Short mmCIF file of C-alpha atoms and ligand atoms in Angstrom, two decimals:
data_model
loop_
_atom_site.label_atom_id
_atom_site.label_comp_id
_atom_site.label_asym_id
_atom_site.label_seq_id
_atom_site.Cartn_x
_atom_site.Cartn_y
_atom_site.Cartn_z
CA MET A 1 -19.31 16.81 -7.59
CA LEU A 2 -16.09 17.95 -5.92
CA GLN A 3 -12.76 16.48 -6.94
CA ALA A 4 -9.14 17.18 -6.06
CA ASN A 5 -7.30 17.57 -9.34
CA VAL A 6 -3.50 17.69 -9.43
CA LYS A 7 -2.73 19.86 -12.47
CA ARG A 8 1.05 19.39 -12.20
CA PRO A 9 3.40 18.47 -9.33
CA GLY A 10 2.62 20.68 -6.35
CA ASP A 11 -0.52 22.21 -7.88
CA LEU A 12 -3.70 20.73 -6.44
CA GLN A 13 -7.09 22.30 -7.14
CA ILE A 14 -10.43 21.44 -5.61
CA GLU A 15 -12.92 21.82 -8.44
CA GLN A 16 -16.61 21.32 -9.09
CA VAL A 17 -17.19 19.05 -12.10
CA PRO A 18 -20.17 17.11 -13.49
CA GLU A 19 -20.72 13.70 -11.93
CA PRO A 20 -19.16 11.03 -14.16
CA ARG A 21 -21.32 8.28 -15.68
CA PRO A 22 -20.44 4.61 -15.59
CA GLY A 23 -19.89 3.04 -19.01
CA PRO A 24 -20.53 -0.59 -19.95
CA GLY A 25 -19.16 -2.93 -17.28
CA GLU A 26 -18.56 -0.05 -14.87
CA VAL A 27 -20.16 1.14 -11.66
CA LEU A 28 -20.25 4.60 -10.10
CA VAL A 29 -19.00 4.59 -6.52
CA SER A 30 -19.80 7.30 -3.98
CA VAL A 31 -16.42 7.46 -2.24
CA ALA A 32 -16.83 7.13 1.54
CA SER A 33 -13.14 6.94 2.47
CA CYS A 34 -9.91 7.14 0.48
CA GLY A 35 -6.54 6.64 2.15
CA ILE A 36 -3.48 8.74 1.37
CA CYS A 37 -0.59 6.53 0.23
CA GLY A 38 3.13 7.25 -0.05
CA THR A 39 2.60 6.92 -3.80
CA ASP A 40 0.13 9.85 -3.74
CA ARG A 41 2.77 11.94 -1.96
CA SER A 42 5.44 10.89 -4.48
CA ILE A 43 3.22 11.78 -7.43
CA PHE A 44 2.23 15.11 -5.89
CA THR A 45 5.86 16.09 -5.28
CA GLY A 46 6.99 14.92 -8.74
CA GLY A 47 8.95 11.88 -7.49
CA TYR A 48 6.76 9.39 -9.37
CA PRO A 49 6.12 10.05 -13.04
CA VAL A 50 2.50 10.18 -14.25
CA ALA A 51 0.59 12.13 -16.89
CA PHE A 52 -1.02 15.22 -15.37
CA PRO A 53 -3.67 16.35 -14.61
CA ILE A 54 -4.72 13.48 -12.38
CA VAL A 55 -7.26 12.91 -9.61
CA LEU A 56 -5.17 10.86 -7.15
CA GLY A 57 -6.35 8.32 -4.57
CA HIS A 58 -6.16 4.58 -5.22
CA GLU A 59 -7.12 3.21 -1.79
CA PHE A 60 -10.86 3.64 -1.48
CA ALA A 61 -14.20 2.19 -0.52
CA GLY A 62 -17.74 3.41 -0.92
CA THR A 63 -21.24 2.65 -2.11
CA VAL A 64 -22.38 1.82 -5.64
CA VAL A 65 -24.83 4.56 -6.69
CA ALA A 66 -25.23 3.74 -10.41
CA VAL A 67 -24.39 0.87 -12.73
CA GLY A 68 -23.58 0.85 -16.44
CA GLU A 69 -24.78 -1.63 -19.05
CA ARG A 70 -23.69 -5.24 -18.71
CA VAL A 71 -22.99 -4.96 -14.98
CA GLU A 72 -24.04 -8.32 -13.62
CA GLN A 73 -22.91 -8.87 -10.04
CA LEU A 74 -23.24 -5.49 -8.38
CA GLY A 75 -26.22 -3.21 -7.82
CA VAL A 76 -27.06 0.20 -6.41
CA GLY A 77 -26.52 0.24 -2.65
CA ASP A 78 -23.74 -2.35 -2.57
CA ARG A 79 -20.80 -1.42 -0.34
CA VAL A 80 -17.50 -2.08 -2.09
CA ALA A 81 -13.74 -1.95 -1.65
CA VAL A 82 -11.87 -1.09 -4.82
CA ASP A 83 -8.91 -2.74 -6.52
CA PRO A 84 -7.55 0.22 -8.48
CA ASN A 85 -5.47 -1.78 -10.95
CA VAL A 86 -7.21 -1.83 -14.30
CA THR A 87 -5.41 -4.24 -16.63
CA CYS A 88 -5.56 -4.62 -20.42
CA ASP A 89 -5.82 -8.44 -20.40
CA THR A 90 -4.24 -8.71 -23.85
CA CYS A 91 -0.57 -7.73 -23.42
CA ALA A 92 2.13 -10.40 -23.15
CA PHE A 93 2.20 -10.05 -19.34
CA CYS A 94 -1.55 -10.25 -18.83
CA ARG A 95 -1.67 -13.34 -21.04
CA ARG A 96 0.83 -15.01 -18.73
CA GLY A 97 -1.23 -14.15 -15.64
CA LEU A 98 1.24 -11.42 -14.62
CA VAL A 99 -1.50 -8.81 -14.53
CA HIS A 100 0.37 -6.60 -12.06
CA LEU A 101 3.09 -6.17 -14.70
CA CYS A 102 0.55 -5.28 -17.41
CA ALA A 103 2.21 -3.18 -20.10
CA ARG A 104 -0.90 -1.00 -20.28
CA LEU A 105 -1.80 -0.92 -16.59
CA SER A 106 -4.10 2.04 -15.97
CA PRO A 107 -4.70 2.26 -12.23
CA LEU A 108 -7.44 4.43 -10.79
CA GLY A 109 -5.78 7.36 -9.05
CA VAL A 110 -2.57 7.05 -11.08
CA VAL A 111 -3.70 6.96 -14.72
CA ARG A 112 -7.52 7.06 -14.46
CA PRO A 113 -9.35 9.40 -12.06
CA GLY A 114 -9.18 8.07 -8.50
CA GLY A 115 -10.85 8.37 -5.13
CA PHE A 116 -10.03 11.91 -4.03
CA ALA A 117 -13.43 12.88 -5.42
CA GLU A 118 -17.03 12.50 -4.32
CA PHE A 119 -17.64 9.87 -7.01
CA ALA A 120 -15.41 7.54 -9.00
CA VAL A 121 -16.07 5.28 -11.97
CA VAL A 122 -14.85 1.74 -11.26
CA PRO A 123 -14.90 -1.32 -13.55
CA GLU A 124 -17.26 -3.84 -11.94
CA ARG A 125 -14.51 -6.45 -11.86
CA ASN A 126 -12.38 -4.10 -9.75
CA ALA A 127 -15.03 -3.68 -7.05
CA TYR A 128 -15.20 -6.21 -4.20
CA ARG A 129 -18.23 -6.46 -1.93
CA LEU A 130 -17.26 -5.22 1.50
CA PRO A 131 -18.16 -7.68 4.29
CA GLU A 132 -20.71 -6.24 6.74
CA GLN A 133 -18.30 -6.11 9.66
CA LEU A 134 -15.85 -3.88 7.79
CA SER A 135 -16.35 -0.13 7.91
CA PHE A 136 -15.60 1.99 4.85
CA GLU A 137 -12.53 3.30 6.65
CA ARG A 138 -11.18 -0.23 6.94
CA GLY A 139 -12.43 -1.05 3.46
CA ALA A 140 -10.15 1.68 2.14
CA LEU A 141 -7.21 -0.19 3.72
CA ILE A 142 -7.88 -3.37 1.75
CA GLU A 143 -5.83 -2.18 -1.24
CA PRO A 144 -2.61 -1.56 0.72
CA LEU A 145 -3.23 -4.77 2.68
CA ALA A 146 -3.56 -6.66 -0.61
CA CYS A 147 -0.16 -5.21 -1.64
CA CYS A 148 1.29 -6.41 1.67
CA VAL A 149 -0.14 -9.91 1.10
CA ARG A 150 1.71 -10.01 -2.21
CA GLY A 151 4.89 -8.71 -0.58
CA ILE A 152 4.75 -11.43 2.07
CA GLN A 153 4.16 -14.11 -0.56
CA LEU A 154 7.38 -13.00 -2.27
CA ALA A 155 9.40 -12.67 0.95
CA GLY A 156 9.30 -16.46 1.35
CA ILE A 157 9.26 -16.56 5.15
CA GLU A 158 9.59 -20.03 6.66
CA VAL A 159 8.21 -21.14 10.01
CA GLY A 160 10.64 -20.19 12.75
CA ASP A 161 12.53 -17.57 10.73
CA THR A 162 13.94 -14.44 12.28
CA VAL A 163 12.40 -11.54 10.40
CA ALA A 164 13.17 -7.83 10.64
CA VAL A 165 10.62 -5.27 9.45
CA LEU A 166 12.10 -1.80 8.94
CA GLY A 167 9.45 0.85 9.48
CA ALA A 168 6.18 0.68 11.43
CA GLY A 169 3.98 3.05 9.50
CA PRO A 170 0.63 1.69 8.25
CA ILE A 171 2.36 -0.59 5.73
CA GLY A 172 4.94 -1.85 8.22
CA CYS A 173 2.12 -2.55 10.70
CA MET A 174 0.23 -4.63 8.11
CA LEU A 175 3.38 -6.46 7.06
CA LEU A 176 4.42 -7.30 10.59
CA GLN A 177 1.03 -8.90 11.30
CA LEU A 178 1.37 -10.99 8.13
CA VAL A 179 4.91 -11.98 9.19
CA ARG A 180 3.36 -13.25 12.44
CA LEU A 181 0.76 -15.24 10.50
CA GLU A 182 3.55 -16.78 8.40
CA GLY A 183 4.99 -18.26 11.58
CA ALA A 184 8.13 -16.21 12.13
CA GLY A 185 10.06 -17.39 15.18
CA ARG A 186 11.33 -13.93 16.03
CA LEU A 187 9.96 -10.63 14.75
CA ILE A 188 12.06 -7.50 15.18
CA VAL A 189 10.64 -4.15 14.15
CA SER A 190 12.81 -1.07 13.76
CA GLU A 191 11.17 2.34 13.81
CA PRO A 192 12.39 5.77 14.96
CA ASN A 193 8.98 6.98 16.21
CA PRO A 194 8.28 5.74 19.80
CA SER A 195 4.48 5.74 19.45
CA ARG A 196 4.76 3.63 16.30
CA ARG A 197 7.06 1.24 18.18
CA GLU A 198 4.35 0.87 20.84
CA LEU A 199 1.80 0.10 18.14
CA ALA A 200 4.12 -2.48 16.55
CA LEU A 201 4.40 -4.27 19.90
CA ARG A 202 0.61 -4.27 20.34
CA LEU A 203 0.25 -5.79 16.87
CA GLY A 204 2.63 -8.66 17.53
CA ALA A 205 6.28 -7.60 17.22
CA ASP A 206 8.52 -9.43 19.71
CA VAL A 207 10.68 -6.38 20.03
CA ALA A 208 10.54 -2.87 18.59
CA VAL A 209 13.75 -0.87 18.54
CA ASP A 210 14.98 2.44 17.20
CA ALA A 211 16.20 2.46 13.59
CA GLY A 212 19.91 2.22 12.79
CA ASP A 213 22.44 0.99 15.36
CA ALA A 214 19.81 -0.28 17.81
CA ALA A 215 18.23 -2.40 15.07
CA ARG A 216 21.61 -3.76 13.96
CA ALA A 217 22.57 -4.65 17.54
CA GLU A 218 19.24 -6.40 18.19
CA VAL A 219 19.35 -8.44 14.97
CA LEU A 220 22.93 -9.54 15.55
CA GLU A 221 22.26 -10.41 19.16
CA VAL A 222 19.26 -12.68 18.53
CA THR A 223 20.86 -14.35 15.49
CA GLU A 224 24.25 -15.12 17.06
CA GLY A 225 25.81 -12.54 14.79
CA ILE A 226 24.69 -13.93 11.42
CA GLY A 227 21.78 -11.61 10.57
CA ALA A 228 18.06 -12.08 9.93
CA ASP A 229 16.64 -14.72 7.58
CA VAL A 230 14.35 -12.15 5.98
CA VAL A 231 14.53 -8.36 6.12
CA ILE A 232 11.57 -6.32 4.89
CA GLU A 233 11.98 -2.64 4.01
CA ALA A 234 8.72 -0.84 4.75
CA SER A 235 9.67 2.82 4.99
CA GLY A 236 10.15 3.86 1.36
CA ARG A 237 13.62 5.30 1.94
CA ALA A 238 16.69 4.39 -0.09
CA ARG A 239 18.79 4.62 3.07
CA THR A 240 16.62 2.02 4.76
CA ALA A 241 16.65 -0.17 1.64
CA ALA A 242 20.46 -0.11 1.84
CA PHE A 243 20.40 -0.77 5.59
CA ALA A 244 18.27 -3.88 4.97
CA LEU A 245 21.27 -5.36 3.12
CA GLU A 246 23.35 -4.96 6.27
CA LEU A 247 20.91 -6.94 8.40
CA VAL A 248 20.31 -10.02 6.24
CA ARG A 249 22.18 -13.27 6.83
CA ARG A 250 24.12 -15.13 4.13
CA GLY A 251 21.57 -16.93 1.99
CA GLY A 252 18.78 -14.71 3.26
CA THR A 253 16.16 -12.57 1.54
CA VAL A 254 15.73 -8.82 1.43
CA ALA A 255 12.27 -7.65 0.39
CA TRP A 256 12.13 -4.03 -0.73
CA PHE A 257 8.56 -3.06 -0.18
CA GLY A 258 8.34 0.67 0.65
CA SER A 259 7.94 2.92 -2.37
CA CYS A 260 11.06 5.10 -2.83
CA PRO A 261 11.19 8.10 -5.17
CA GLU A 262 12.04 6.87 -8.67
CA SER A 263 15.38 8.70 -8.77
CA ASP A 264 16.69 7.14 -5.53
CA ARG A 265 19.65 4.76 -5.81
CA VAL A 266 21.20 2.08 -3.60
CA GLU A 267 24.84 1.12 -4.09
CA ILE A 268 25.36 -2.62 -4.09
CA SER A 269 28.25 -5.00 -4.78
CA PRO A 270 27.34 -7.81 -7.19
CA PHE A 271 30.22 -9.80 -5.69
CA TRP A 272 28.69 -9.47 -2.24
CA VAL A 273 25.31 -10.65 -3.57
CA ASN A 274 26.91 -13.67 -5.30
CA ASP A 275 29.22 -14.56 -2.48
CA ASN A 276 26.46 -14.41 0.12
CA GLU A 277 23.73 -15.82 -2.11
CA ILE A 278 21.38 -12.98 -1.25
CA THR A 279 17.89 -12.83 -2.71
CA ILE A 280 16.50 -9.34 -3.28
CA ARG A 281 12.79 -9.12 -4.05
CA GLY A 282 10.84 -6.07 -5.04
CA SER A 283 7.09 -5.80 -4.86
CA PHE A 284 4.68 -3.01 -5.50
CA ASN A 285 1.31 -4.33 -6.48
CA ASN A 286 -1.46 -6.74 -5.54
CA PRO A 287 -2.30 -9.31 -8.22
CA PHE A 288 -5.17 -11.56 -7.14
CA THR A 289 -4.75 -10.76 -3.44
CA HIS A 290 -7.81 -8.59 -2.72
CA ALA A 291 -9.99 -11.52 -1.68
CA GLN A 292 -7.34 -12.73 0.77
CA ALA A 293 -6.91 -9.22 2.17
CA LEU A 294 -10.68 -8.89 2.67
CA ARG A 295 -10.76 -12.20 4.52
CA LEU A 296 -7.81 -11.31 6.76
CA ALA A 297 -9.42 -7.98 7.65
CA ALA A 298 -12.95 -9.34 8.12
CA THR A 299 -11.78 -12.13 10.43
CA GLY A 300 -9.63 -9.74 12.45
CA ARG A 301 -6.50 -11.77 11.74
CA VAL A 302 -5.00 -8.54 10.50
CA LYS A 303 -6.04 -5.64 12.71
CA LEU A 304 -6.60 -2.37 10.93
CA ASP A 305 -8.39 -0.29 13.58
CA GLU A 306 -5.40 1.60 14.92
CA LEU A 307 -3.80 2.30 11.56
CA VAL A 308 -5.99 5.25 10.57
CA THR A 309 -4.99 8.18 12.77
CA ASP A 310 -6.62 11.13 11.03
CA SER A 311 -9.47 11.86 8.67
CA VAL A 312 -9.76 15.02 6.61
CA PRO A 313 -12.20 16.52 4.06
CA LEU A 314 -11.05 17.10 0.46
CA SER A 315 -10.26 20.73 1.31
CA LYS A 316 -7.50 19.56 3.69
CA LEU A 317 -6.02 17.01 1.27
CA GLU A 318 -3.19 19.26 0.17
CA ALA A 319 -2.12 19.88 3.77
CA ALA A 320 -2.36 16.15 4.50
CA LEU A 321 -0.14 15.29 1.53
CA ASP A 322 2.71 16.98 3.42
CA LEU A 323 3.62 14.74 6.34
CA ALA A 324 5.36 17.67 8.01
CA ASN A 325 1.83 18.86 8.87
CA PHE A 326 0.94 15.49 10.43
CA PRO A 327 4.24 14.30 11.98
CA ASN A 328 2.63 11.51 14.02
CA ALA A 329 0.15 10.37 11.39
CA GLY A 330 -0.36 6.78 10.42
CA LYS A 331 -2.82 6.37 7.57
CA ILE A 332 -4.78 9.54 6.83
CA ALA A 333 -8.27 8.96 5.44
CA VAL A 334 -9.84 11.50 3.11
CA ILE A 335 -13.63 11.71 3.42
CA PRO A 336 -14.76 13.37 0.16
CA GLY A 337 -18.39 13.79 1.27
CA GLU A 338 -17.38 15.75 4.34
CA ARG A 339 -17.38 19.53 4.22
CA ALA A 340 -14.63 21.50 5.91
ZN1 ZN B 1 -0.96 2.79 -2.24
ZN1 ZN B 2 -1.88 -6.10 -19.93
#
């Protein structure tokens, strides 16, 4: 089979390797679609530390083509969406139900081989049957949606709240729909790209404004100068994470959701946090939220159709990892079975 192997940061090779075999409790998935995530870009450029070489790709869906021993629920031919987070179940975090904080977390596409390959080995418990009405392309969006569900749970939005979402890329567009479902009274999206602003409006934003001063002016205007109840950072930029702190009201919550490079820093005054009783939440993962994400997608309550803007074969993965080559891209889907 073909796989895209990142040997070290910036060095990606498409190679022909033997098809892997599923071990006990594992299934072999023929990868139909695997989304490119900001995390893949960070790993590829060296901004997110992992052990190389690594086959990236943790957002994927496909068909089960072989099963290992002791696989009980799934069979050959089943369509599945994959939860990439393989947990140890015995560390102190797992034993407290905090599986997303597992001390020995070994996610597919980050530690174990992922979905930028024609086939991937997946523990049966990490594969979720894909409802009939969901295409593989949308199935590959279930993982990021499950992360967004977790992020929204932590943001603690209350009915009627004024919420600002900073960034309307694929993640921002999922988050803003969940903010709507949570019952926000006013939803402001800030985003520099005009076509993304249009999309945010179609998906339920009350108003979509340019980033920076325009966003600040809009938030202050609709909140009588006090700031938003909840501000969600969805762009993965330290500058935007810092800007979120400027938009939140006293007693409000800032949720840092976008994945910034590990070395990025935000300067913050502890006094200001105390004095204003600010809550800052971080979230990165999707513990026990795949089933909810599947339901939200299958029922159309969260619309995913417009989020995938491009699809590329494995041979174009390296080009697609550089957003400069796809300046207007939303989610880019890699189709490993497709030939260039
Ligand atoms: Zn991701
Ligand atoms: Zn663990």
